[in-house]
mmCIF file with all atom_site columns, C-alpha atoms and ligand atoms in Angstrom:
data_model
loop_
_atom_site.group_PDB
_atom_site.id
_atom_site.type_symbol
_atom_site.label_atom_id
_atom_site.label_alt_id
_atom_site.label_comp_id
_atom_site.label_asym_id
_atom_site.label_entity_id
_atom_site.label_seq_id
_atom_site.pdbx_PDB_ins_code
_atom_site.Cartn_x
_atom_site.Cartn_y
_atom_site.Cartn_z
_atom_site.occupancy
_atom_site.B_iso_or_equiv
_atom_site.pdbx_formal_charge
_atom_site.auth_seq_id
_atom_site.auth_comp_id
_atom_site.auth_asym_id
_atom_site.auth_atom_id
_atom_site.pdbx_PDB_model_num
ATOM   1   C  CA  . MET A 1 1   ? 0.000   0.000  0.000   1.00 0.00 ? 30  MET A CA  1
ATOM   2   C  CA  . ARG A 1 2   ? 1.026   3.590  -0.658  1.00 0.00 ? 31  ARG A CA  1
ATOM   3   C  CA  . LEU A 1 3   ? 1.850   5.371  2.615   1.00 0.00 ? 32  LEU A CA  1
ATOM   4   C  CA  . PHE A 1 4   ? 2.880   8.817  3.784   1.00 0.00 ? 33  PHE A CA  1
ATOM   5   C  CA  . VAL A 1 5   ? 3.184   10.628 7.108   1.00 0.00 ? 34  VAL A CA  1
ATOM   6   C  CA  . ALA A 1 6   ? 1.682   14.097 7.469   1.00 0.00 ? 35  ALA A CA  1
ATOM   7   C  CA  . ALA A 1 7   ? 1.006   16.721 10.105  1.00 0.00 ? 36  ALA A CA  1
ATOM   8   C  CA  . GLU A 1 8   ? -2.658  17.639 10.376  1.00 0.00 ? 37  GLU A CA  1
ATOM   9   C  CA  . LEU A 1 9   ? -3.434  21.296 9.910   1.00 0.00 ? 38  LEU A CA  1
ATOM   10  C  CA  . PRO A 1 10  ? -5.130  23.346 12.624  1.00 0.00 ? 39  PRO A CA  1
ATOM   11  C  CA  . ASP A 1 11  ? -8.743  24.350 11.930  1.00 0.00 ? 40  ASP A CA  1
ATOM   12  C  CA  . GLU A 1 12  ? -7.737  28.018 11.860  1.00 0.00 ? 41  GLU A CA  1
ATOM   13  C  CA  . MET A 1 13  ? -5.702  27.356 8.719   1.00 0.00 ? 42  MET A CA  1
ATOM   14  C  CA  . PHE A 1 14  ? -8.423  25.659 6.676   1.00 0.00 ? 43  PHE A CA  1
ATOM   15  C  CA  . ASP A 1 15  ? -10.516 28.782 6.120   1.00 0.00 ? 44  ASP A CA  1
ATOM   16  C  CA  . ALA A 1 16  ? -7.455  30.717 4.963   1.00 0.00 ? 45  ALA A CA  1
ATOM   17  C  CA  . LEU A 1 17  ? -6.362  27.901 2.657   1.00 0.00 ? 46  LEU A CA  1
ATOM   18  C  CA  . ALA A 1 18  ? -9.877  27.577 1.211   1.00 0.00 ? 47  ALA A CA  1
ATOM   19  C  CA  . GLU A 1 19  ? -9.908  31.334 0.515   1.00 0.00 ? 48  GLU A CA  1
ATOM   20  C  CA  . THR A 1 20  ? -6.505  31.202 -1.160  1.00 0.00 ? 49  THR A CA  1
ATOM   21  C  CA  . SER A 1 21  ? -7.653  28.210 -3.207  1.00 0.00 ? 50  SER A CA  1
ATOM   22  C  CA  . ALA A 1 22  ? -10.789 30.124 -4.280  1.00 0.00 ? 51  ALA A CA  1
ATOM   23  C  CA  . LEU A 1 23  ? -8.656  33.124 -5.317  1.00 0.00 ? 52  LEU A CA  1
ATOM   24  C  CA  . LEU A 1 24  ? -6.413  30.783 -7.341  1.00 0.00 ? 53  LEU A CA  1
ATOM   25  C  CA  . ARG A 1 25  ? -9.419  29.244 -9.080  1.00 0.00 ? 54  ARG A CA  1
ATOM   26  C  CA  . GLY A 1 26  ? -10.092 32.654 -10.566 1.00 0.00 ? 55  GLY A CA  1
ATOM   27  C  CA  . CYS A 1 27  ? -6.672  32.861 -12.227 1.00 0.00 ? 56  CYS A CA  1
ATOM   28  C  CA  . VAL A 1 28  ? -4.863  29.508 -12.494 1.00 0.00 ? 57  VAL A CA  1
ATOM   29  C  CA  . ARG A 1 29  ? -5.852  26.372 -14.399 1.00 0.00 ? 58  ARG A CA  1
ATOM   30  C  CA  . GLY A 1 30  ? -4.915  22.996 -12.925 1.00 0.00 ? 59  GLY A CA  1
ATOM   31  C  CA  . ARG A 1 31  ? -6.014  20.273 -10.507 1.00 0.00 ? 60  ARG A CA  1
ATOM   32  C  CA  . TYR A 1 32  ? -7.044  21.620 -7.116  1.00 0.00 ? 61  TYR A CA  1
ATOM   33  C  CA  . VAL A 1 33  ? -6.506  19.654 -3.930  1.00 0.00 ? 62  VAL A CA  1
ATOM   34  C  CA  . SER A 1 34  ? -9.866  19.319 -2.201  1.00 0.00 ? 63  SER A CA  1
ATOM   35  C  CA  . PRO A 1 35  ? -9.898  21.293 1.073   1.00 0.00 ? 64  PRO A CA  1
ATOM   36  C  CA  . ASP A 1 36  ? -10.477 18.215 3.245   1.00 0.00 ? 65  ASP A CA  1
ATOM   37  C  CA  . SER A 1 37  ? -7.281  16.622 1.855   1.00 0.00 ? 66  SER A CA  1
ATOM   38  C  CA  . LEU A 1 38  ? -4.866  19.444 2.740   1.00 0.00 ? 67  LEU A CA  1
ATOM   39  C  CA  . HIS A 1 39  ? -1.873  18.426 4.875   1.00 0.00 ? 68  HIS A CA  1
ATOM   40  C  CA  . VAL A 1 40  ? 1.879   18.856 5.375   1.00 0.00 ? 69  VAL A CA  1
ATOM   41  C  CA  . THR A 1 41  ? 3.793   15.766 4.251   1.00 0.00 ? 70  THR A CA  1
ATOM   42  C  CA  . LEU A 1 42  ? 6.611   14.929 6.688   1.00 0.00 ? 71  LEU A CA  1
ATOM   43  C  CA  . ALA A 1 43  ? 7.779   11.720 4.974   1.00 0.00 ? 72  ALA A CA  1
ATOM   44  C  CA  . PHE A 1 44  ? 6.611   9.968  1.812   1.00 0.00 ? 73  PHE A CA  1
ATOM   45  C  CA  . LEU A 1 45  ? 7.137   6.201  2.069   1.00 0.00 ? 74  LEU A CA  1
ATOM   46  C  CA  . GLY A 1 46  ? 5.492   5.073  -1.165  1.00 0.00 ? 75  GLY A CA  1
ATOM   47  C  CA  . GLU A 1 47  ? 4.674   1.364  -1.553  1.00 0.00 ? 76  GLU A CA  1
ATOM   48  C  CA  . VAL A 1 48  ? 5.022   -0.567 1.723   1.00 0.00 ? 77  VAL A CA  1
ATOM   49  C  CA  . GLU A 1 49  ? 4.122   -4.224 2.311   1.00 0.00 ? 78  GLU A CA  1
ATOM   50  C  CA  . GLY A 1 50  ? 1.150   -4.758 4.627   1.00 0.00 ? 79  GLY A CA  1
ATOM   51  C  CA  . PHE A 1 51  ? 3.153   -6.639 7.266   1.00 0.00 ? 80  PHE A CA  1
ATOM   52  C  CA  . ARG A 1 52  ? 5.383   -3.561 7.797   1.00 0.00 ? 81  ARG A CA  1
ATOM   53  C  CA  . VAL A 1 53  ? 2.542   -1.225 8.792   1.00 0.00 ? 82  VAL A CA  1
ATOM   54  C  CA  . ASP A 1 54  ? 2.840   -2.054 12.514  1.00 0.00 ? 83  ASP A CA  1
ATOM   55  C  CA  . GLY A 1 55  ? 6.510   -1.058 12.347  1.00 0.00 ? 84  GLY A CA  1
ATOM   56  C  CA  . ALA A 1 56  ? 5.589   2.255  10.732  1.00 0.00 ? 85  ALA A CA  1
ATOM   57  C  CA  . CYS A 1 57  ? 3.000   2.941  13.471  1.00 0.00 ? 86  CYS A CA  1
ATOM   58  C  CA  . GLY A 1 58  ? 5.579   2.207  16.190  1.00 0.00 ? 87  GLY A CA  1
ATOM   59  C  CA  . ALA A 1 59  ? 8.112   4.478  14.503  1.00 0.00 ? 88  ALA A CA  1
ATOM   60  C  CA  . LEU A 1 60  ? 5.536   7.261  14.423  1.00 0.00 ? 89  LEU A CA  1
ATOM   61  C  CA  . ASP A 1 61  ? 4.722   6.830  18.130  1.00 0.00 ? 90  ASP A CA  1
ATOM   62  C  CA  . ARG A 1 62  ? 8.400   7.029  19.100  1.00 0.00 ? 91  ARG A CA  1
ATOM   63  C  CA  . ALA A 1 63  ? 9.127   9.939  16.742  1.00 0.00 ? 92  ALA A CA  1
ATOM   64  C  CA  . CYS A 1 64  ? 6.299   12.058 18.134  1.00 0.00 ? 93  CYS A CA  1
ATOM   65  C  CA  . ALA A 1 65  ? 6.745   11.247 21.845  1.00 0.00 ? 94  ALA A CA  1
ATOM   66  C  CA  . PRO A 1 66  ? 9.179   14.140 22.584  1.00 0.00 ? 95  PRO A CA  1
ATOM   67  C  CA  . PHE A 1 67  ? 6.945   16.781 20.936  1.00 0.00 ? 96  PHE A CA  1
ATOM   68  C  CA  . ALA A 1 68  ? 4.284   19.025 22.409  1.00 0.00 ? 97  ALA A CA  1
ATOM   69  C  CA  . PRO A 1 69  ? 1.681   20.863 20.270  1.00 0.00 ? 98  PRO A CA  1
ATOM   70  C  CA  . PHE A 1 70  ? 3.217   23.957 18.660  1.00 0.00 ? 99  PHE A CA  1
ATOM   71  C  CA  . THR A 1 71  ? 2.224   27.157 16.890  1.00 0.00 ? 100 THR A CA  1
ATOM   72  C  CA  . ALA A 1 72  ? 2.745   27.562 13.148  1.00 0.00 ? 101 ALA A CA  1
ATOM   73  C  CA  . SER A 1 73  ? 1.650   30.203 10.659  1.00 0.00 ? 102 SER A CA  1
ATOM   74  C  CA  . LEU A 1 74  ? 1.065   30.217 6.910   1.00 0.00 ? 103 LEU A CA  1
ATOM   75  C  CA  . GLY A 1 75  ? 3.358   32.120 4.546   1.00 0.00 ? 104 GLY A CA  1
ATOM   76  C  CA  . ASP A 1 76  ? 4.002   32.745 0.867   1.00 0.00 ? 105 ASP A CA  1
ATOM   77  C  CA  . LEU A 1 77  ? 2.999   30.741 -2.194  1.00 0.00 ? 106 LEU A CA  1
ATOM   78  C  CA  . GLY A 1 78  ? 5.700   28.734 -3.949  1.00 0.00 ? 107 GLY A CA  1
ATOM   79  C  CA  . CYS A 1 79  ? 6.013   26.111 -6.663  1.00 0.00 ? 108 CYS A CA  1
ATOM   80  C  CA  . PHE A 1 80  ? 7.940   23.032 -7.752  1.00 0.00 ? 109 PHE A CA  1
ATOM   81  C  CA  . GLY A 1 81  ? 8.497   21.870 -11.305 1.00 0.00 ? 110 GLY A CA  1
ATOM   82  C  CA  . LYS A 1 82  ? 7.883   23.374 -14.722 1.00 0.00 ? 111 LYS A CA  1
ATOM   83  C  CA  . ARG A 1 83  ? 5.912   26.614 -14.946 1.00 0.00 ? 112 ARG A CA  1
ATOM   84  C  CA  . ALA A 1 84  ? 3.422   25.084 -17.384 1.00 0.00 ? 113 ALA A CA  1
ATOM   85  C  CA  . LYS A 1 85  ? 2.731   22.103 -15.091 1.00 0.00 ? 114 LYS A CA  1
ATOM   86  C  CA  . ALA A 1 86  ? 3.716   23.138 -11.602 1.00 0.00 ? 115 ALA A CA  1
ATOM   87  C  CA  . THR A 1 87  ? 2.927   21.938 -8.127  1.00 0.00 ? 116 THR A CA  1
ATOM   88  C  CA  . LEU A 1 88  ? 1.677   25.068 -6.380  1.00 0.00 ? 117 LEU A CA  1
ATOM   89  C  CA  . TRP A 1 89  ? 1.812   25.303 -2.613  1.00 0.00 ? 118 TRP A CA  1
ATOM   90  C  CA  . GLN A 1 90  ? 1.570   27.594 0.376   1.00 0.00 ? 119 GLN A CA  1
ATOM   91  C  CA  . GLY A 1 91  ? 4.556   27.637 2.695   1.00 0.00 ? 120 GLY A CA  1
ATOM   92  C  CA  . PHE A 1 92  ? 5.006   28.691 6.309   1.00 0.00 ? 121 PHE A CA  1
ATOM   93  C  CA  . ARG A 1 93  ? 6.080   31.983 7.789   1.00 0.00 ? 122 ARG A CA  1
ATOM   94  C  CA  . LYS A 1 94  ? 6.549   30.222 11.109  1.00 0.00 ? 123 LYS A CA  1
ATOM   95  C  CA  . ALA A 1 95  ? 7.173   26.480 10.750  1.00 0.00 ? 124 ALA A CA  1
ATOM   96  C  CA  . GLY A 1 96  ? 7.311   25.836 14.514  1.00 0.00 ? 125 GLY A CA  1
ATOM   97  C  CA  . SER A 1 97  ? 8.577   22.299 15.189  1.00 0.00 ? 126 SER A CA  1
ATOM   98  C  CA  . LEU A 1 98  ? 7.729   20.956 11.695  1.00 0.00 ? 127 LEU A CA  1
ATOM   99  C  CA  . PRO A 1 99  ? 11.400  20.553 10.596  1.00 0.00 ? 128 PRO A CA  1
ATOM   100 C  CA  . GLU A 1 100 ? 12.392  18.777 13.830  1.00 0.00 ? 129 GLU A CA  1
ATOM   101 C  CA  . LEU A 1 101 ? 9.259   16.633 13.656  1.00 0.00 ? 130 LEU A CA  1
ATOM   102 C  CA  . ALA A 1 102 ? 10.040  15.606 10.054  1.00 0.00 ? 131 ALA A CA  1
ATOM   103 C  CA  . GLN A 1 103 ? 13.609  14.788 11.071  1.00 0.00 ? 132 GLN A CA  1
ATOM   104 C  CA  . SER A 1 104 ? 12.421  12.728 14.021  1.00 0.00 ? 133 SER A CA  1
ATOM   105 C  CA  . VAL A 1 105 ? 9.848   10.817 11.918  1.00 0.00 ? 134 VAL A CA  1
ATOM   106 C  CA  . ARG A 1 106 ? 12.416  10.108 9.206   1.00 0.00 ? 135 ARG A CA  1
ATOM   107 C  CA  . GLY A 1 107 ? 15.000  8.973  11.760  1.00 0.00 ? 136 GLY A CA  1
ATOM   108 C  CA  . GLU A 1 108 ? 12.582  6.498  13.372  1.00 0.00 ? 137 GLU A CA  1
ATOM   109 C  CA  . LEU A 1 109 ? 11.405  5.180  9.979   1.00 0.00 ? 138 LEU A CA  1
ATOM   110 C  CA  . ARG A 1 110 ? 15.041  4.603  9.030   1.00 0.00 ? 139 ARG A CA  1
ATOM   111 C  CA  . ALA A 1 111 ? 15.705  2.836  12.348  1.00 0.00 ? 140 ALA A CA  1
ATOM   112 C  CA  . GLU A 1 112 ? 12.722  0.598  11.575  1.00 0.00 ? 141 GLU A CA  1
ATOM   113 C  CA  . GLY A 1 113 ? 14.250  -0.258 8.185   1.00 0.00 ? 142 GLY A CA  1
ATOM   114 C  CA  . LEU A 1 114 ? 11.563  1.622  6.256   1.00 0.00 ? 143 LEU A CA  1
ATOM   115 C  CA  . SER A 1 115 ? 12.648  3.750  3.314   1.00 0.00 ? 144 SER A CA  1
ATOM   116 C  CA  . PHE A 1 116 ? 11.156  7.067  2.229   1.00 0.00 ? 145 PHE A CA  1
ATOM   117 C  CA  . ASP A 1 117 ? 11.770  9.873  -0.223  1.00 0.00 ? 146 ASP A CA  1
ATOM   118 C  CA  . GLU A 1 118 ? 15.004  11.509 0.970   1.00 0.00 ? 147 GLU A CA  1
ATOM   119 C  CA  . LYS A 1 119 ? 14.398  14.934 -0.573  1.00 0.00 ? 148 LYS A CA  1
ATOM   120 C  CA  . LYS A 1 120 ? 15.223  17.736 1.838   1.00 0.00 ? 149 LYS A CA  1
ATOM   121 C  CA  . PHE A 1 121 ? 12.163  18.675 3.914   1.00 0.00 ? 150 PHE A CA  1
ATOM   122 C  CA  . LEU A 1 122 ? 10.551  21.941 2.883   1.00 0.00 ? 151 LEU A CA  1
ATOM   123 C  CA  . PRO A 1 123 ? 7.370   22.524 4.888   1.00 0.00 ? 152 PRO A CA  1
ATOM   124 C  CA  . HIS A 1 124 ? 4.500   23.214 2.477   1.00 0.00 ? 153 HIS A CA  1
ATOM   125 C  CA  . ILE A 1 125 ? 0.840   22.533 1.766   1.00 0.00 ? 154 ILE A CA  1
ATOM   126 C  CA  . THR A 1 126 ? 0.121   21.553 -1.839  1.00 0.00 ? 155 THR A CA  1
ATOM   127 C  CA  . LEU A 1 127 ? -2.887  23.466 -3.174  1.00 0.00 ? 156 LEU A CA  1
ATOM   128 C  CA  . MET A 1 128 ? -2.727  22.566 -6.886  1.00 0.00 ? 157 MET A CA  1
ATOM   129 C  CA  . ARG A 1 129 ? -1.105  20.050 -9.203  1.00 0.00 ? 158 ARG A CA  1
ATOM   130 C  CA  . ALA A 1 130 ? -0.421  20.513 -12.930 1.00 0.00 ? 159 ALA A CA  1
ATOM   131 C  CA  . ALA A 1 131 ? -0.911  24.252 -12.432 1.00 0.00 ? 160 ALA A CA  1
ATOM   132 C  CA  . ASP A 1 132 ? -0.383  26.458 -15.492 1.00 0.00 ? 161 ASP A CA  1
ATOM   133 C  CA  . LEU A 1 133 ? 1.680   29.376 -14.163 1.00 0.00 ? 162 LEU A CA  1
ATOM   134 C  CA  . THR A 1 134 ? 2.717   30.698 -17.587 1.00 0.00 ? 163 THR A CA  1
ATOM   135 C  CA  . THR A 1 135 ? 0.121   33.481 -17.630 1.00 0.00 ? 164 THR A CA  1
ATOM   136 C  CA  . GLY A 1 136 ? -0.981  36.098 -15.122 1.00 0.00 ? 165 GLY A CA  1
ATOM   137 C  CA  . ASP A 1 137 ? 0.052   36.868 -11.578 1.00 0.00 ? 166 ASP A CA  1
ATOM   138 C  CA  . LEU A 1 138 ? -0.647  34.880 -8.454  1.00 0.00 ? 167 LEU A CA  1
ATOM   139 C  CA  . PRO A 1 139 ? -2.920  36.371 -5.793  1.00 0.00 ? 168 PRO A CA  1
ATOM   140 C  CA  . MET A 1 140 ? -1.719  37.262 -2.305  1.00 0.00 ? 169 MET A CA  1
ATOM   141 C  CA  . PRO A 1 141 ? -2.419  34.219 -0.131  1.00 0.00 ? 170 PRO A CA  1
ATOM   142 C  CA  . GLN A 1 142 ? -4.485  34.425 3.034   1.00 0.00 ? 171 GLN A CA  1
ATOM   143 C  CA  . LEU A 1 143 ? -2.460  34.015 6.208   1.00 0.00 ? 172 LEU A CA  1
ATOM   144 C  CA  . ALA A 1 144 ? -3.430  32.286 9.441   1.00 0.00 ? 173 ALA A CA  1
ATOM   145 C  CA  . GLU A 1 145 ? -1.876  30.948 12.609  1.00 0.00 ? 174 GLU A CA  1
ATOM   146 C  CA  . GLY A 1 146 ? -2.811  27.866 14.612  1.00 0.00 ? 175 GLY A CA  1
ATOM   147 C  CA  . THR A 1 147 ? -1.642  24.984 16.771  1.00 0.00 ? 176 THR A CA  1
ATOM   148 C  CA  . VAL A 1 148 ? -0.358  21.795 15.149  1.00 0.00 ? 177 VAL A CA  1
ATOM   149 C  CA  . SER A 1 149 ? -1.309  18.935 17.453  1.00 0.00 ? 178 SER A CA  1
ATOM   150 C  CA  . SER A 1 150 ? -1.384  15.668 15.530  1.00 0.00 ? 179 SER A CA  1
ATOM   151 C  CA  . VAL A 1 151 ? 0.592   13.540 13.100  1.00 0.00 ? 180 VAL A CA  1
ATOM   152 C  CA  . VAL A 1 152 ? -1.023  10.882 10.934  1.00 0.00 ? 181 VAL A CA  1
ATOM   153 C  CA  . LEU A 1 153 ? 0.077   7.844  8.942   1.00 0.00 ? 182 LEU A CA  1
ATOM   154 C  CA  . PHE A 1 154 ? -2.065  7.962  5.785   1.00 0.00 ? 183 PHE A CA  1
ATOM   155 C  CA  . ARG A 1 155 ? -2.776  5.395  3.137   1.00 0.00 ? 184 ARG A CA  1
ATOM   156 C  CA  . SER A 1 156 ? -3.069  7.015  -0.284  1.00 0.00 ? 185 SER A CA  1
ATOM   157 C  CA  . ASP A 1 157 ? -5.403  5.430  -2.828  1.00 0.00 ? 186 ASP A CA  1
ATOM   158 C  CA  . LEU A 1 158 ? -4.844  6.779  -6.324  1.00 0.00 ? 187 LEU A CA  1
ATOM   159 C  CA  . SER A 1 159 ? -7.214  4.352  -8.068  1.00 0.00 ? 188 SER A CA  1
ATOM   160 C  CA  . GLY A 1 160 ? -10.212 6.708  -8.102  1.00 0.00 ? 189 GLY A CA  1
ATOM   161 C  CA  . ALA A 1 161 ? -10.902 9.964  -9.912  1.00 0.00 ? 190 ALA A CA  1
ATOM   162 C  CA  . ARG A 1 162 ? -9.272  11.880 -7.035  1.00 0.00 ? 191 ARG A CA  1
ATOM   163 C  CA  . PRO A 1 163 ? -6.612  10.745 -4.578  1.00 0.00 ? 192 PRO A CA  1
ATOM   164 C  CA  . ALA A 1 164 ? -8.205  9.417  -1.375  1.00 0.00 ? 193 ALA A CA  1
ATOM   165 C  CA  . TYR A 1 165 ? -6.252  9.577  1.887   1.00 0.00 ? 194 TYR A CA  1
ATOM   166 C  CA  . GLU A 1 166 ? -7.281  7.207  4.667   1.00 0.00 ? 195 GLU A CA  1
ATOM   167 C  CA  . PRO A 1 167 ? -5.848  7.748  8.173   1.00 0.00 ? 196 PRO A CA  1
ATOM   168 C  CA  . ILE A 1 168 ? -4.318  4.495  9.454   1.00 0.00 ? 197 ILE A CA  1
ATOM   169 C  CA  . HIS A 1 169 ? -2.737  5.734  12.691  1.00 0.00 ? 198 HIS A CA  1
ATOM   170 C  CA  . VAL A 1 170 ? -3.105  9.091  14.471  1.00 0.00 ? 199 VAL A CA  1
ATOM   171 C  CA  . VAL A 1 171 ? -0.682  10.382 17.103  1.00 0.00 ? 200 VAL A CA  1
ATOM   172 C  CA  . SER A 1 172 ? -1.666  13.349 19.293  1.00 0.00 ? 201 SER A CA  1
ATOM   173 C  CA  . LEU A 1 173 ? 1.323   15.455 20.309  1.00 0.00 ? 202 LEU A CA  1
ATOM   174 C  CA  . GLY A 1 174 ? 1.786   15.857 24.040  1.00 0.00 ? 203 GLY A CA  1
ATOM   175 C  CA  . ALA A 1 175 ? -0.712  13.093 24.850  1.00 0.00 ? 204 ALA A CA  1
HETATM 176 P  P1  . ATP B 2 .   ? -1.449  12.430 -7.309  1.00 0.00 ? 30  ATP B P1  1
HETATM 177 O  O1  . ATP B 2 .   ? -0.086  11.799 -7.221  1.00 0.00 ? 30  ATP B O1  1
HETATM 178 O  O2  . ATP B 2 .   ? -2.459  11.584 -8.031  1.00 0.00 ? 30  ATP B O2  1
HETATM 179 O  O3  . ATP B 2 .   ? -1.423  13.832 -7.811  1.00 0.00 ? 30  ATP B O3  1
HETATM 180 P  P2  . ATP B 2 .   ? -1.202  12.937 -4.492  1.00 0.00 ? 30  ATP B P2  1
HETATM 181 O  O4  . ATP B 2 .   ? 0.146   13.515 -4.854  1.00 0.00 ? 30  ATP B O4  1
HETATM 182 O  O5  . ATP B 2 .   ? -2.139  13.737 -3.662  1.00 0.00 ? 30  ATP B O5  1
HETATM 183 O  O6  . ATP B 2 .   ? -1.989  12.511 -5.791  1.00 0.00 ? 30  ATP B O6  1
HETATM 184 P  P3  . ATP B 2 .   ? 0.356   10.797 -3.473  1.00 0.00 ? 30  ATP B P3  1
HETATM 185 O  O7  . ATP B 2 .   ? 1.200   10.847 -4.723  1.00 0.00 ? 30  ATP B O7  1
HETATM 186 O  O8  . ATP B 2 .   ? -0.006  9.457  -2.923  1.00 0.00 ? 30  ATP B O8  1
HETATM 187 O  O9  . ATP B 2 .   ? -1.001  11.562 -3.729  1.00 0.00 ? 30  ATP B O9  1
HETATM 188 O  O10 . ATP B 2 .   ? 1.103   11.640 -2.370  1.00 0.00 ? 30  ATP B O10 1
HETATM 189 C  C1  . ATP B 2 .   ? 0.665   11.733 -1.032  1.00 0.00 ? 30  ATP B C1  1
HETATM 190 C  C2  . ATP B 2 .   ? 1.392   12.897 -0.378  1.00 0.00 ? 30  ATP B C2  1
HETATM 191 O  O11 . ATP B 2 .   ? 2.797   12.664 -0.400  1.00 0.00 ? 30  ATP B O11 1
HETATM 192 C  C3  . ATP B 2 .   ? 1.192   14.234 -1.090  1.00 0.00 ? 30  ATP B C3  1
HETATM 193 O  O12 . ATP B 2 .   ? 1.273   15.269 -0.127  1.00 0.00 ? 30  ATP B O12 1
HETATM 194 C  C4  . ATP B 2 .   ? 2.380   14.318 -2.015  1.00 0.00 ? 30  ATP B C4  1
HETATM 195 O  O13 . ATP B 2 .   ? 2.708   15.658 -2.330  1.00 0.00 ? 30  ATP B O13 1
HETATM 196 C  C5  . ATP B 2 .   ? 3.465   13.672 -1.165  1.00 0.00 ? 30  ATP B C5  1
HETATM 197 N  N1  . ATP B 2 .   ? 4.450   13.024 -2.035  1.00 0.00 ? 30  ATP B N1  1
HETATM 198 C  C6  . ATP B 2 .   ? 4.192   12.224 -3.083  1.00 0.00 ? 30  ATP B C6  1
HETATM 199 N  N2  . ATP B 2 .   ? 5.314   11.767 -3.661  1.00 0.00 ? 30  ATP B N2  1
HETATM 200 C  C7  . ATP B 2 .   ? 6.339   12.284 -2.943  1.00 0.00 ? 30  ATP B C7  1
HETATM 201 C  C8  . ATP B 2 .   ? 7.754   12.195 -3.035  1.00 0.00 ? 30  ATP B C8  1
HETATM 202 N  N3  . ATP B 2 .   ? 8.365   11.462 -3.945  1.00 0.00 ? 30  ATP B N3  1
HETATM 203 N  N4  . ATP B 2 .   ? 8.477   12.884 -2.109  1.00 0.00 ? 30  ATP B N4  1
HETATM 204 C  C9  . ATP B 2 .   ? 7.893   13.615 -1.176  1.00 0.00 ? 30  ATP B C9  1
HETATM 205 N  N5  . ATP B 2 .   ? 6.556   13.750 -1.033  1.00 0.00 ? 30  ATP B N5  1
HETATM 206 C  C10 . ATP B 2 .   ? 5.790   13.102 -1.897  1.00 0.00 ? 30  ATP B C10 1
HETATM 207 MG MG1 . MG  B 3 .   ? 1.645   12.514 -6.056  1.00 0.00 ? 31  MG  B MG1 1
#
């Protein structure tokens, strides 16, 4: 199964992200991420055999144990890839403990013998895929601040019309 680990976004951020997404709809063509699927990926594992899922859950528990909930705030828009087919995202002005959390999760996955995409962690929330950024200007994104308080192991199902993310294991920070 296809797995990834993500931090859940605080409620305060969803309204801002939905507003930014609505502004983008007015000026950029592409595939929008549905608001209920927004997240910050901490580690992307990709295909993992079913019998290794317990190990991934244990790694997540250990990785998150030292962390308390923390404040983070949204920042500027950014993109990856080609301008005609970009991944468009909103970054963080204040990333709080996200970098340390990603490092901790990746370290425990490695210790468990689980591999993941090793690209350097850049905290971001993907808003659009295959975005055409060759024409026009981007709007100013809405900003918001909130408390990040949980980390989730998700299963990603790409077989349908839209990606579906199913939470497999949820860890509350500071619990
Ligand atoms: P689709 O691939 O159909 O556009 P998706 O990207 O939402 O859908 P997945 O590819 O399963 O679904 O990715 C799940 C999450 O992991 C997303 O946040 C995605 O950006 C991130 N991700 C996917 N591939 C990688 C990768 N190689 N390295 C880092 N993060 C990744
Ligand atoms: Mg993808």
